[in-house]
PDB file of C-alpha atoms and ligand atoms in Angstrom:
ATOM      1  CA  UNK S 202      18.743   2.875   0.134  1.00 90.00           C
ATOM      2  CA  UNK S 203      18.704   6.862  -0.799  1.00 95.00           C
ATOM      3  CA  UNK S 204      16.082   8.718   0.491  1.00 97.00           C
ATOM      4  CA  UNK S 205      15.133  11.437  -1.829  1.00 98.00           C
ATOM      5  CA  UNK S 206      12.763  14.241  -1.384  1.00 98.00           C
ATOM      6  CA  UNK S 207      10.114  15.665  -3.741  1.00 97.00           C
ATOM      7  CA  UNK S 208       8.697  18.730  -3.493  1.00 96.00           C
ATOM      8  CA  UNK S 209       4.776  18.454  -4.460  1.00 95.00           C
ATOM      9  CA  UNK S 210       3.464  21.790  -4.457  1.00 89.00           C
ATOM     10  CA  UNK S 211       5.533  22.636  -1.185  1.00 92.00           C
ATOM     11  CA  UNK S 212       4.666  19.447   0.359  1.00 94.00           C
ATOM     12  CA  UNK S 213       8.397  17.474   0.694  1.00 97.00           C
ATOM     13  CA  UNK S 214       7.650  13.668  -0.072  1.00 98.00           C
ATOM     14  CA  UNK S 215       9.936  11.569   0.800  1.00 98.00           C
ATOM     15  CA  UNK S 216      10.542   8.072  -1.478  1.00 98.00           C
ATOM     16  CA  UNK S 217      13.344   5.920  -2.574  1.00 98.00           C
ATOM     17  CA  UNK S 218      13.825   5.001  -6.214  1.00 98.00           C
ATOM     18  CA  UNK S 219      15.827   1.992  -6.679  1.00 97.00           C
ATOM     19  CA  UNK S 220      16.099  -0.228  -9.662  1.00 97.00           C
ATOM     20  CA  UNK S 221      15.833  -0.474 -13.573  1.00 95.00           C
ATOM     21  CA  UNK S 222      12.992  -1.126 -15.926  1.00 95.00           C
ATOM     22  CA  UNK S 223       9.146  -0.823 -15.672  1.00 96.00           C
ATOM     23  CA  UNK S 224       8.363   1.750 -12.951  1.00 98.00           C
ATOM     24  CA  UNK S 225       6.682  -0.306  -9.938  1.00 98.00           C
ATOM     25  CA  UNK S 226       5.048   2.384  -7.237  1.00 98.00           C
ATOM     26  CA  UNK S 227       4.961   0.529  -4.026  1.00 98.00           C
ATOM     27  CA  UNK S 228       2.434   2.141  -1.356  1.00 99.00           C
ATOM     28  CA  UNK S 229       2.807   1.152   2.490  1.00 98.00           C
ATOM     29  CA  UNK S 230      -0.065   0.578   4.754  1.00 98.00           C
ATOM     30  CA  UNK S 231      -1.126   2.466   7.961  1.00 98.00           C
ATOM     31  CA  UNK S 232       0.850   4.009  10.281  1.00 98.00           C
ATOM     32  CA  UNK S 233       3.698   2.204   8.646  1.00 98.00           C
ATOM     33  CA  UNK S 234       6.486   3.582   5.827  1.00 97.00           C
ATOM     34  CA  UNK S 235       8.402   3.113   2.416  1.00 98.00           C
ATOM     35  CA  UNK S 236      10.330   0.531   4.831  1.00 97.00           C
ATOM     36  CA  UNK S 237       8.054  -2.230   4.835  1.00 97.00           C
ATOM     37  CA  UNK S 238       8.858  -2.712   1.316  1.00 98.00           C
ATOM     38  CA  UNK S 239      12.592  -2.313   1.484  1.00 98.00           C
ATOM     39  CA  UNK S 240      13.228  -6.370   1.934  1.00 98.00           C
ATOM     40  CA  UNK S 241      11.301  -6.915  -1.119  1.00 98.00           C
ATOM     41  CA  UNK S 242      12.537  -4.322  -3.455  1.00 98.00           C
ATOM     42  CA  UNK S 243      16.166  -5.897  -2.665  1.00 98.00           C
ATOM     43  CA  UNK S 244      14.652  -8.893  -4.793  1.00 98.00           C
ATOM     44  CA  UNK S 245      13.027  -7.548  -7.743  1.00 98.00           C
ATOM     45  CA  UNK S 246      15.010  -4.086  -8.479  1.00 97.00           C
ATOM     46  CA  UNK S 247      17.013  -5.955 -10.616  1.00 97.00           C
ATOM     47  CA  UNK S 248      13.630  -5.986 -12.680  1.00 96.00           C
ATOM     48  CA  UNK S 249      12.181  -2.853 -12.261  1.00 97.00           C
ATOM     49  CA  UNK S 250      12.055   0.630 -11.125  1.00 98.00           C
ATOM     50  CA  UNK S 251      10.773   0.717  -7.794  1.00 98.00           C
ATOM     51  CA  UNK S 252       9.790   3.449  -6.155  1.00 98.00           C
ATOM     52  CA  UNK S 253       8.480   3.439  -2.761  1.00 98.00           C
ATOM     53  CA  UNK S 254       6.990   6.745  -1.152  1.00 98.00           C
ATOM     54  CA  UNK S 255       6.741   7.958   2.543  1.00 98.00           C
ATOM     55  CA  UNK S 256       2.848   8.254   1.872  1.00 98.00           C
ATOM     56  CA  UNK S 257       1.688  12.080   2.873  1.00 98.00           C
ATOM     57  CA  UNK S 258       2.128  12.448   7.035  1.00 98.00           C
ATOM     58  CA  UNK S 259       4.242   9.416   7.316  1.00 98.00           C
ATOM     59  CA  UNK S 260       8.031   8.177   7.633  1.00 97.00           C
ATOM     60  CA  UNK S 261       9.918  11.311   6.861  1.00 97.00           C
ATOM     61  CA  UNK S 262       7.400  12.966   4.262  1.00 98.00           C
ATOM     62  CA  UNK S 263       5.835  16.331   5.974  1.00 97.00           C
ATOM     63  CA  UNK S 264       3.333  15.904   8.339  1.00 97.00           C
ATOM     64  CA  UNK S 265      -0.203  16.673   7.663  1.00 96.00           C
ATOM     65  CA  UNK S 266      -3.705  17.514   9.936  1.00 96.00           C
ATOM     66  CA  UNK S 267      -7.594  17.068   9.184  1.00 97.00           C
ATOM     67  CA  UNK S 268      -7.809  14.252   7.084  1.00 98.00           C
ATOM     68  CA  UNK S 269      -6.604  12.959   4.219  1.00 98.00           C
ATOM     69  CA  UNK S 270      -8.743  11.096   1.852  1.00 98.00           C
ATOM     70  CA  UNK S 271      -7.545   8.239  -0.562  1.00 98.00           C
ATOM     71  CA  UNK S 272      -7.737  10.476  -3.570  1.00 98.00           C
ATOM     72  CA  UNK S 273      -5.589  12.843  -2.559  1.00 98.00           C
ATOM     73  CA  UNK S 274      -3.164  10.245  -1.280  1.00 98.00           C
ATOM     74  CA  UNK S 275      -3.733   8.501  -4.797  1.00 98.00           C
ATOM     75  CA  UNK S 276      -3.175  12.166  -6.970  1.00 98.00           C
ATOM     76  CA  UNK S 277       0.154  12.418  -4.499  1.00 98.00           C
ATOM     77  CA  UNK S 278       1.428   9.639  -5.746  1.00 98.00           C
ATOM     78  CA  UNK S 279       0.391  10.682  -9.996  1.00 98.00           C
ATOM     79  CA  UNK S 280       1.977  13.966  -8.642  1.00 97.00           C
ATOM     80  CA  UNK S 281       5.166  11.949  -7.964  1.00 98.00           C
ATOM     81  CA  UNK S 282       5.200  10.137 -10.780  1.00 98.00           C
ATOM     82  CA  UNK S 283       4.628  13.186 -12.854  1.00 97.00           C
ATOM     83  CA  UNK S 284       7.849  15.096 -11.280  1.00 97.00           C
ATOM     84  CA  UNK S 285       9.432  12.051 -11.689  1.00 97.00           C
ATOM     85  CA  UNK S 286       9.399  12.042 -15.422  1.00 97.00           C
ATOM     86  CA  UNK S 287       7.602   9.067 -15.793  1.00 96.00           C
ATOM     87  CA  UNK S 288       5.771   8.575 -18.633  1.00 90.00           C
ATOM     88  CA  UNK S 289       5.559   5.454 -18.873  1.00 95.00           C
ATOM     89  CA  UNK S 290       2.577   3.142 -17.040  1.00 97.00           C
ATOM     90  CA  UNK S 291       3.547   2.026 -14.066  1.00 98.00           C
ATOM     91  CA  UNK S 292       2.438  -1.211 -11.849  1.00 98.00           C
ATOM     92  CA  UNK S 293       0.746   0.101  -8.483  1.00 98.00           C
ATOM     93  CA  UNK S 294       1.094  -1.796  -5.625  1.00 98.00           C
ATOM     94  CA  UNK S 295      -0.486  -1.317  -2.048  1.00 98.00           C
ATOM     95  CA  UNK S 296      -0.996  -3.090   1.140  1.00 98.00           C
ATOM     96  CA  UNK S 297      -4.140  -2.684   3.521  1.00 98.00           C
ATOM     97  CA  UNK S 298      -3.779   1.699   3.290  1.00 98.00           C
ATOM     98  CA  UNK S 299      -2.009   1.368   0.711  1.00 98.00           C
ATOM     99  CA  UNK S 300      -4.439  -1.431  -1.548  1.00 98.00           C
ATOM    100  CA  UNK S 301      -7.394   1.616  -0.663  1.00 98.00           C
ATOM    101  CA  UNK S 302      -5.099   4.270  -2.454  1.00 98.00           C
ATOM    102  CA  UNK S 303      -4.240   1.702  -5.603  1.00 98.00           C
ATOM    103  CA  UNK S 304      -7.627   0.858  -6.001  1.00 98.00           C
ATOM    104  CA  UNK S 305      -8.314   5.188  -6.162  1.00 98.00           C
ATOM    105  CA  UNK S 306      -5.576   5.264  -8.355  1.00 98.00           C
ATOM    106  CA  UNK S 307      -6.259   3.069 -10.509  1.00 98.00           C
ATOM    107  CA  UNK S 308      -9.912   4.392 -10.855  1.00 98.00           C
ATOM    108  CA  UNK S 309      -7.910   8.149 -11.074  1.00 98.00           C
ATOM    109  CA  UNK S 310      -5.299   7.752 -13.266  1.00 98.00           C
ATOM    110  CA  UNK S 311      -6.070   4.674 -15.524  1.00 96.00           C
ATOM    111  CA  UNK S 312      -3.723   5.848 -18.052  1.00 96.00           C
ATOM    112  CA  UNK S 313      -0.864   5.541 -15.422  1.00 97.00           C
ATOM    113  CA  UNK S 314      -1.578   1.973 -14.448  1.00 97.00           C
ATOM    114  CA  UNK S 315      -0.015  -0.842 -16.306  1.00 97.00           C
ATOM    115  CA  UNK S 316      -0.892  -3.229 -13.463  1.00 98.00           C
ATOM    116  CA  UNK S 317      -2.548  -3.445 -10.463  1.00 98.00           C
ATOM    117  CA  UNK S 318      -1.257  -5.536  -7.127  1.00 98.00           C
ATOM    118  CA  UNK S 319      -3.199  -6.017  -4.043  1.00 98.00           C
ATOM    119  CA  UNK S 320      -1.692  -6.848  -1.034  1.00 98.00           C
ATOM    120  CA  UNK S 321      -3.673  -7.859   2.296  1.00 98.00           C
ATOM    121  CA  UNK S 322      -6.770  -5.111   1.485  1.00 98.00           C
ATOM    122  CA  UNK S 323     -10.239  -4.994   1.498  1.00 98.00           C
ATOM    123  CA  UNK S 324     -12.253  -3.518  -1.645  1.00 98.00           C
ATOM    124  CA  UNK S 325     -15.404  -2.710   0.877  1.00 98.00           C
ATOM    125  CA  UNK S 326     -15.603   0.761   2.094  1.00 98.00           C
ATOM    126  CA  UNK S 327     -16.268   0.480   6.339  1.00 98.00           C
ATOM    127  CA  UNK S 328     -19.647  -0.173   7.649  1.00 98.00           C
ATOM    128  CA  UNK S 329     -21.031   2.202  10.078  1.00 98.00           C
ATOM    129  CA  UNK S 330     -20.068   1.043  13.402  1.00 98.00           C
ATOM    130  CA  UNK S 331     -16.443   0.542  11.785  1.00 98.00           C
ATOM    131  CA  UNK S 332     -16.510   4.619  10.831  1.00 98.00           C
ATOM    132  CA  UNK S 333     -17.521   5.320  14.554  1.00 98.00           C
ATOM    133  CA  UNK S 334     -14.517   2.947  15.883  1.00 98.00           C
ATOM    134  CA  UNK S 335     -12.078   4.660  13.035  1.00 98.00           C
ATOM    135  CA  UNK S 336     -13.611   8.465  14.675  1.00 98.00           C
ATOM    136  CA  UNK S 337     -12.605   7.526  18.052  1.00 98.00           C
ATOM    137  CA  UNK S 338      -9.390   6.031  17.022  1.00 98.00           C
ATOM    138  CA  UNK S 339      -8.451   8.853  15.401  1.00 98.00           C
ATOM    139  CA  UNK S 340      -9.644  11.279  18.459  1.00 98.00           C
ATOM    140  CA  UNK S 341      -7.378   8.982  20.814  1.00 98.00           C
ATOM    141  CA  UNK S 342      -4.671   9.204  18.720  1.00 98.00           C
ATOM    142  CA  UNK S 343      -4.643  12.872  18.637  1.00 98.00           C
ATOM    143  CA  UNK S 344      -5.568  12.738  22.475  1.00 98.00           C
ATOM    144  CA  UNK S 345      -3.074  10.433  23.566  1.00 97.00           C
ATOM    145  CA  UNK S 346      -0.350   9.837  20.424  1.00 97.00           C
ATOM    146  CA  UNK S 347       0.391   6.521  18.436  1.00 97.00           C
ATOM    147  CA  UNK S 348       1.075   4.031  21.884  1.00 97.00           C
ATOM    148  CA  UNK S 349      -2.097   2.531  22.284  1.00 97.00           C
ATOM    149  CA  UNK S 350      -1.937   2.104  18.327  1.00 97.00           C
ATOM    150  CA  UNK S 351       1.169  -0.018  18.882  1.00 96.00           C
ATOM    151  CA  UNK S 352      -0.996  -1.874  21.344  1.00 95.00           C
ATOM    152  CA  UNK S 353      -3.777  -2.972  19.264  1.00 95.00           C
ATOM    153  CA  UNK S 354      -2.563  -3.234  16.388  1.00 96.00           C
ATOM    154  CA  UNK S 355       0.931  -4.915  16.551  1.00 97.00           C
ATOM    155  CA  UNK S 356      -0.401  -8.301  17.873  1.00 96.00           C
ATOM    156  CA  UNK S 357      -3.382  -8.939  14.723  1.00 97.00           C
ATOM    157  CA  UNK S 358      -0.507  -7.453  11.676  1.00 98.00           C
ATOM    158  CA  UNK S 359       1.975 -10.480  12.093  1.00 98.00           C
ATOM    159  CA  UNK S 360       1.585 -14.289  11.345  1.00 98.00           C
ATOM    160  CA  UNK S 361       2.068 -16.409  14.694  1.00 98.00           C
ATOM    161  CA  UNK S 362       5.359 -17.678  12.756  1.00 97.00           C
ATOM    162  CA  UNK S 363       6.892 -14.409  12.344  1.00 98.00           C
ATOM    163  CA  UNK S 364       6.899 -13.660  16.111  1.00 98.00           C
ATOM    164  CA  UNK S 365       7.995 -16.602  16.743  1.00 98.00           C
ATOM    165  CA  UNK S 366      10.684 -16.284  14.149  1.00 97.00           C
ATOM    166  CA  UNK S 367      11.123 -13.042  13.410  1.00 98.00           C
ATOM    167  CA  UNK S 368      10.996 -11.242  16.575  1.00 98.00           C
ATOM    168  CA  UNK S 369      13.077  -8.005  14.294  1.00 98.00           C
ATOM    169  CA  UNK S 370      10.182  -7.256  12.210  1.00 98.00           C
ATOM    170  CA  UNK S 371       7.736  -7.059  15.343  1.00 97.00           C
ATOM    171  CA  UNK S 372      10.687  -4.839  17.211  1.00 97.00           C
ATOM    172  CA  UNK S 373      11.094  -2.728  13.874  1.00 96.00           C
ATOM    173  CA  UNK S 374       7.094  -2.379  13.298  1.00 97.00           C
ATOM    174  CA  UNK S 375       6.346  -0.888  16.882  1.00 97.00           C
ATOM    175  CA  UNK S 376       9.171   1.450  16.510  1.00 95.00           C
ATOM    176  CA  UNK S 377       7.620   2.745  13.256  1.00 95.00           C
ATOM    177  CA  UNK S 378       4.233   2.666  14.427  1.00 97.00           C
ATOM    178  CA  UNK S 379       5.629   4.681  17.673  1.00 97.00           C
ATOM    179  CA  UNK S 380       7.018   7.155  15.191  1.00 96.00           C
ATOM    180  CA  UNK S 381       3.810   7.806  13.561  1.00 97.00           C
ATOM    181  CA  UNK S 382       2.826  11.774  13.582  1.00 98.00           C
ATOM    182  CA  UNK S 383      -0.410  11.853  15.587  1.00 98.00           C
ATOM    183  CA  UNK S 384      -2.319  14.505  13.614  1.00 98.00           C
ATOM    184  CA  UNK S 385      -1.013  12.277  10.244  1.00 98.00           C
ATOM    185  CA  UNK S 386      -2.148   9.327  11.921  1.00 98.00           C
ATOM    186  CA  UNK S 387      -5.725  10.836  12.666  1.00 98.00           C
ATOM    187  CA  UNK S 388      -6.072  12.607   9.137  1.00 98.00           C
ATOM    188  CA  UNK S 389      -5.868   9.008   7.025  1.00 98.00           C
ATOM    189  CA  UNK S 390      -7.784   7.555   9.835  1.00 98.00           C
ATOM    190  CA  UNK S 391     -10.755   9.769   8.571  1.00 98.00           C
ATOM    191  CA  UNK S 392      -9.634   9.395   5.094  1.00 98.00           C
ATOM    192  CA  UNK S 393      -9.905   5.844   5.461  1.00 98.00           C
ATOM    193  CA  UNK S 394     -13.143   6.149   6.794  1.00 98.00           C
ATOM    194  CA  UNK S 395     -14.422   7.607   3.741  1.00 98.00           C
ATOM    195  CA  UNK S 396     -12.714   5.438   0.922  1.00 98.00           C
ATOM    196  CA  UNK S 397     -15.199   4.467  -1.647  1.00 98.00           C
ATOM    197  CA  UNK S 398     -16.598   1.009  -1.704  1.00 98.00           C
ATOM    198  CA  UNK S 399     -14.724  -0.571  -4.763  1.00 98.00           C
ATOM    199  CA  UNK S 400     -17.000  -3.504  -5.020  1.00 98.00           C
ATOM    200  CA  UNK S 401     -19.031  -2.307  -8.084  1.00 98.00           C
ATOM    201  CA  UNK S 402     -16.019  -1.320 -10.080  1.00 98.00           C
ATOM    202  CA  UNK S 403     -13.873  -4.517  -9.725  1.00 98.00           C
ATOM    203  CA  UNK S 404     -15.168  -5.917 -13.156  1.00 98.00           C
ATOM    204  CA  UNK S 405     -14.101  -3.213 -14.642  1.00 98.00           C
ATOM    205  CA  UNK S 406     -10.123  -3.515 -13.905  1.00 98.00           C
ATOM    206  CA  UNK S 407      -9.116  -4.719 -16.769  1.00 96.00           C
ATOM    207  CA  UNK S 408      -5.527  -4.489 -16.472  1.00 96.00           C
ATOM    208  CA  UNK S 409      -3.466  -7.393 -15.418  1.00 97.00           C
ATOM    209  CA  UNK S 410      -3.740  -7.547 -11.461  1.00 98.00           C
ATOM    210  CA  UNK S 411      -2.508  -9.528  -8.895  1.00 98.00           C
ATOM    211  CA  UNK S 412      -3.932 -10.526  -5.268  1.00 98.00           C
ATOM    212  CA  UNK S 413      -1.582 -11.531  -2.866  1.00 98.00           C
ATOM    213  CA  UNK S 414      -2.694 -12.332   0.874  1.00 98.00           C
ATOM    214  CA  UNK S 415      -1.114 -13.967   3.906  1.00 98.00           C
ATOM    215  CA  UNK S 416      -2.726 -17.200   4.776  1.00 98.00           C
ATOM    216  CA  UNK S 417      -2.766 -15.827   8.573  1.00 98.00           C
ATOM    217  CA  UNK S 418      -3.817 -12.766   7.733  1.00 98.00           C
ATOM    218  CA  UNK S 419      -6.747 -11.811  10.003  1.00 98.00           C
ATOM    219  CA  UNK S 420      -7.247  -8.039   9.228  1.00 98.00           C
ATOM    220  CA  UNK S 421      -8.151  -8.922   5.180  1.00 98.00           C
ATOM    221  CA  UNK S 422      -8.449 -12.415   5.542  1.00 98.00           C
ATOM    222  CA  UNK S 423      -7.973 -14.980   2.757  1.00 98.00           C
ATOM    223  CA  UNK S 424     -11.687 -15.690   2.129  1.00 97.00           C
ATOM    224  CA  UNK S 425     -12.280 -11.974   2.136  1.00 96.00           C
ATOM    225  CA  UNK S 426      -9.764 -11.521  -0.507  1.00 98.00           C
ATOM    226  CA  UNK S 427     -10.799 -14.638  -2.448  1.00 98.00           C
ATOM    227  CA  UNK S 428     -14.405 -12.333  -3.651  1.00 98.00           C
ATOM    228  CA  UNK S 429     -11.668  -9.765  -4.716  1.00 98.00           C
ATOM    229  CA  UNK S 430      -9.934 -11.826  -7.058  1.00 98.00           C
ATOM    230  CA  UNK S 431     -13.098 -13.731  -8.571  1.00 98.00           C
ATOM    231  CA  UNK S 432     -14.584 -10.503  -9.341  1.00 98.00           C
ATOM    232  CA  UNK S 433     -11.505  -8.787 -10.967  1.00 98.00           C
ATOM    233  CA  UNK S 434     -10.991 -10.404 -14.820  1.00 95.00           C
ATOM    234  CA  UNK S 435      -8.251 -12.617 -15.198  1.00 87.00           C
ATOM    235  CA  UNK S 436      -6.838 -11.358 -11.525  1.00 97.00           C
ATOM    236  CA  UNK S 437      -4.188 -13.856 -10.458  1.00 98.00           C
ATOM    237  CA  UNK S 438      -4.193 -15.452  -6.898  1.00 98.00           C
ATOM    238  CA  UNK S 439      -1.696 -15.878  -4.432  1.00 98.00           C
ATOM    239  CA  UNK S 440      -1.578 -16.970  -1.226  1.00 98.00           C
ATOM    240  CA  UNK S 441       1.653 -16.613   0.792  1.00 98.00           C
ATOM    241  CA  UNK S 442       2.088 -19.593   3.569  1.00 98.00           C
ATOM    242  CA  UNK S 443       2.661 -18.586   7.075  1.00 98.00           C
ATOM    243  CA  UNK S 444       2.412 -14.710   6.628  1.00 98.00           C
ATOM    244  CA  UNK S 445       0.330 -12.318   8.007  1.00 98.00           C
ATOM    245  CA  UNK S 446      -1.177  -9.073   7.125  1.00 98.00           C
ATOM    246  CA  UNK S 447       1.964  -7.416   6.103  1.00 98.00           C
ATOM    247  CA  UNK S 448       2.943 -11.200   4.010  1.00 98.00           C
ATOM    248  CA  UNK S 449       5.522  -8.745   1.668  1.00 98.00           C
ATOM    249  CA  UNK S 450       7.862  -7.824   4.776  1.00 98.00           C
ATOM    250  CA  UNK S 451       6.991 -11.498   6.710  1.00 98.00           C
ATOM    251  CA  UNK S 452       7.904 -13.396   3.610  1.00 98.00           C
ATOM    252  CA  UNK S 453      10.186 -11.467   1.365  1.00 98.00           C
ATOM    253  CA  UNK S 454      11.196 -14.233  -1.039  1.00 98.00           C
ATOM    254  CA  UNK S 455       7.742 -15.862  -2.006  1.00 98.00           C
ATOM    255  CA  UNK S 456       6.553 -11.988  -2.521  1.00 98.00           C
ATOM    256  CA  UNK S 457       9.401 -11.178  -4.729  1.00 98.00           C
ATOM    257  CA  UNK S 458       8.806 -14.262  -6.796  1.00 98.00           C
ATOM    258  CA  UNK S 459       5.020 -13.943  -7.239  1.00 98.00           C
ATOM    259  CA  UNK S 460       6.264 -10.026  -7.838  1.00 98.00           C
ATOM    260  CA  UNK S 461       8.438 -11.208 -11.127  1.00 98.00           C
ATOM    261  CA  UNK S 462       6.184 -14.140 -12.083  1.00 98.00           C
ATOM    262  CA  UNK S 463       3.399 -10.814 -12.603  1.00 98.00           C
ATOM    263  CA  UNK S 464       6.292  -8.595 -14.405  1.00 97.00           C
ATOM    264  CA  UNK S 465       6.556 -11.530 -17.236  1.00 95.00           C
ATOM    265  CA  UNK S 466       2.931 -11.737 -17.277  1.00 93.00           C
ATOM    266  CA  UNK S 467       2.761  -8.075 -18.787  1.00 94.00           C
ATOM    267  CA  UNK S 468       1.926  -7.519 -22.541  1.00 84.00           C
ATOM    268  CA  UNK S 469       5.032  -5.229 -24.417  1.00 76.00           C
ATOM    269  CA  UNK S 470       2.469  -2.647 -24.371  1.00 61.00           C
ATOM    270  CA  UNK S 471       2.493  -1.735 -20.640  1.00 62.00           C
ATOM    271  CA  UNK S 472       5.743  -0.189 -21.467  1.00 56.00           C
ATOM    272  CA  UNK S 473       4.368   2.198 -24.260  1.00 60.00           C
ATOM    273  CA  UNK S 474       5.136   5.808 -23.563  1.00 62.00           C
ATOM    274  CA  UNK S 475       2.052   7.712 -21.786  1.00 62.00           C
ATOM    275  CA  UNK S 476       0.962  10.642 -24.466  1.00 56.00           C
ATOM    276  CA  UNK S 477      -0.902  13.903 -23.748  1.00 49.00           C
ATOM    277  CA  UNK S 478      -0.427  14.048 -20.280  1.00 50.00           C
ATOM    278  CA  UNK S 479       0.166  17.428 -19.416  1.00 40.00           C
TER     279      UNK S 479
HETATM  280  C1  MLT J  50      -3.393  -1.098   7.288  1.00 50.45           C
HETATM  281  O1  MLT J  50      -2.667  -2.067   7.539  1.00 50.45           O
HETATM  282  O2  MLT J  50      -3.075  -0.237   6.447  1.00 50.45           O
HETATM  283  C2  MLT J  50      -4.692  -0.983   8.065  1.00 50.45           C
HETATM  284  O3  MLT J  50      -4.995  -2.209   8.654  1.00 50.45           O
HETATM  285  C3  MLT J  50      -5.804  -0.529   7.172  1.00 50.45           C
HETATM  286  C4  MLT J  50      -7.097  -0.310   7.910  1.00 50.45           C
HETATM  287  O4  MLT J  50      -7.072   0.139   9.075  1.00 50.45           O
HETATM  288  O5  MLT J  50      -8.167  -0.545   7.316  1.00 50.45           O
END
């Protein structure tokens, strides 16, 4: 698929934008890329327009330093939309990184969200002795670049199966996790470290939302994400056998369905025409 690049206020974003009908803003998780969704959006452009970002720092988007909170990862992506043309709601969709930033988007830019999916996340914000482990990550990472990242991470982001049986996505995650920009890398670590705690506001998404998790998931587990769903109204549940944290990119085909199943679920309205945006 195209890449295409975006200038936002002389920061180049890279993103693909594939597809036909309702805009659908897919946001990858950390250190990862637009790529994680690619599999996916093969299945459901037929459906929508997807559009799937290099989030600020990442994939081929310019790299960035300090930190980067979720808001300004979340007004990016309005930015994008914005340049875009879109004026039309759009359903935003993010994994782990990514489910932080929809969840600030959504509380951001409520007039931009016709639906809200949440993919392998957590709606808590990180307890103390997680910010301390997040401040030396992101010193190491700057210290020592993205290996040891590869290290830790790789082995708790995939279901048993998908090593097993997809030994591609493992080979194809390192590489992009190996490609991560250290001072990016360290700069949504902080960010991260930061991110509001979303617990409060959950009753009050009131949009039609979606909570997908993979069963093997042990970073946002299932039981974690069960408290999300039962405190968003009407959120629908589902559980993807046999996947892991990243269950989109494990287990394209069950994603893509419960993907669709949500697209008929939305009133005619969420494709009314935004007005007085400037
Ligand atoms: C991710 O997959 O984006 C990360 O696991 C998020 C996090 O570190 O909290």
């Amino acid at each position: 698929m195209k890449i295409n690049i975006v200038n936002l206020r002389g920061r180049p974003l890279a993103y693909v934008d594939h597809g036909t009908g309702i805009p659908w803003l897919f946001v990858h998780g950390f250190p990862l890329s637009h790529r994680m969704w690619l599999p996916v959006i093969q299945q459901i452009s037929h459906r929508c327009r997807c559009i799937a970002p290099d989030l600020r720092g990442f994939g081929q988007s310019a790299t960035t330093a300090g930190k980067v909170t979720m808001a300004e990862f979340a007004d990016d992506l309005a930015e994008l939309l914005e340049e875009l043309g879109i004026r039309q709601p759009a359903v935003i969709c993010g994994l782990s990184m990514g489910g932080y930033i929809a969840f600030e988007f959504w509380f951001r830019h409520k007039e931009r969200v016709a639906g809200l999916v949440l993919c392998d996340t957590r709606a808590a914000s990180d307890n103390p002795e997680v910010v301390r482990t997040r401040q030396a990550t992101a010193q190491r990472v700057l210290e020592e670049g993205p290996g040891f990242l590869a290290e830790t991470m790789l082995p708790r982001l995939l279901a048993p199966q998908t090593f097993q049986q997809q030994p591609e996505i493992a080979q194809q995650l390192r590489e992009q996790i190996l490609e991560a920009n250290p001072e990016s890398a360290a700069a949504a670590t902080l960010g991260m470290a930061e991110r509001r705690d979303m617990r409060p506001l959950l009753g009050q998404i009131t949009c039609p939302s979606l909570v997908l998790v993979g069963s093997q998931d042990v970073i946002s587990p299932p039981s974690e994400m069960r408290d999300i769903v039962e405190a968003i109204p009407q959120a629908q549940w589902v559980e993807i056998a046999d996947a892991g944290h990243l269950a989109p990119l494990e287990k394209p085909e069950p994603a893509a369905d419960a993907f669709l199943n949500f697209l008929n679920r939305l009133p005619p309205a969420a494709t009314h025409e935004l007005t007085g945006l400037g």
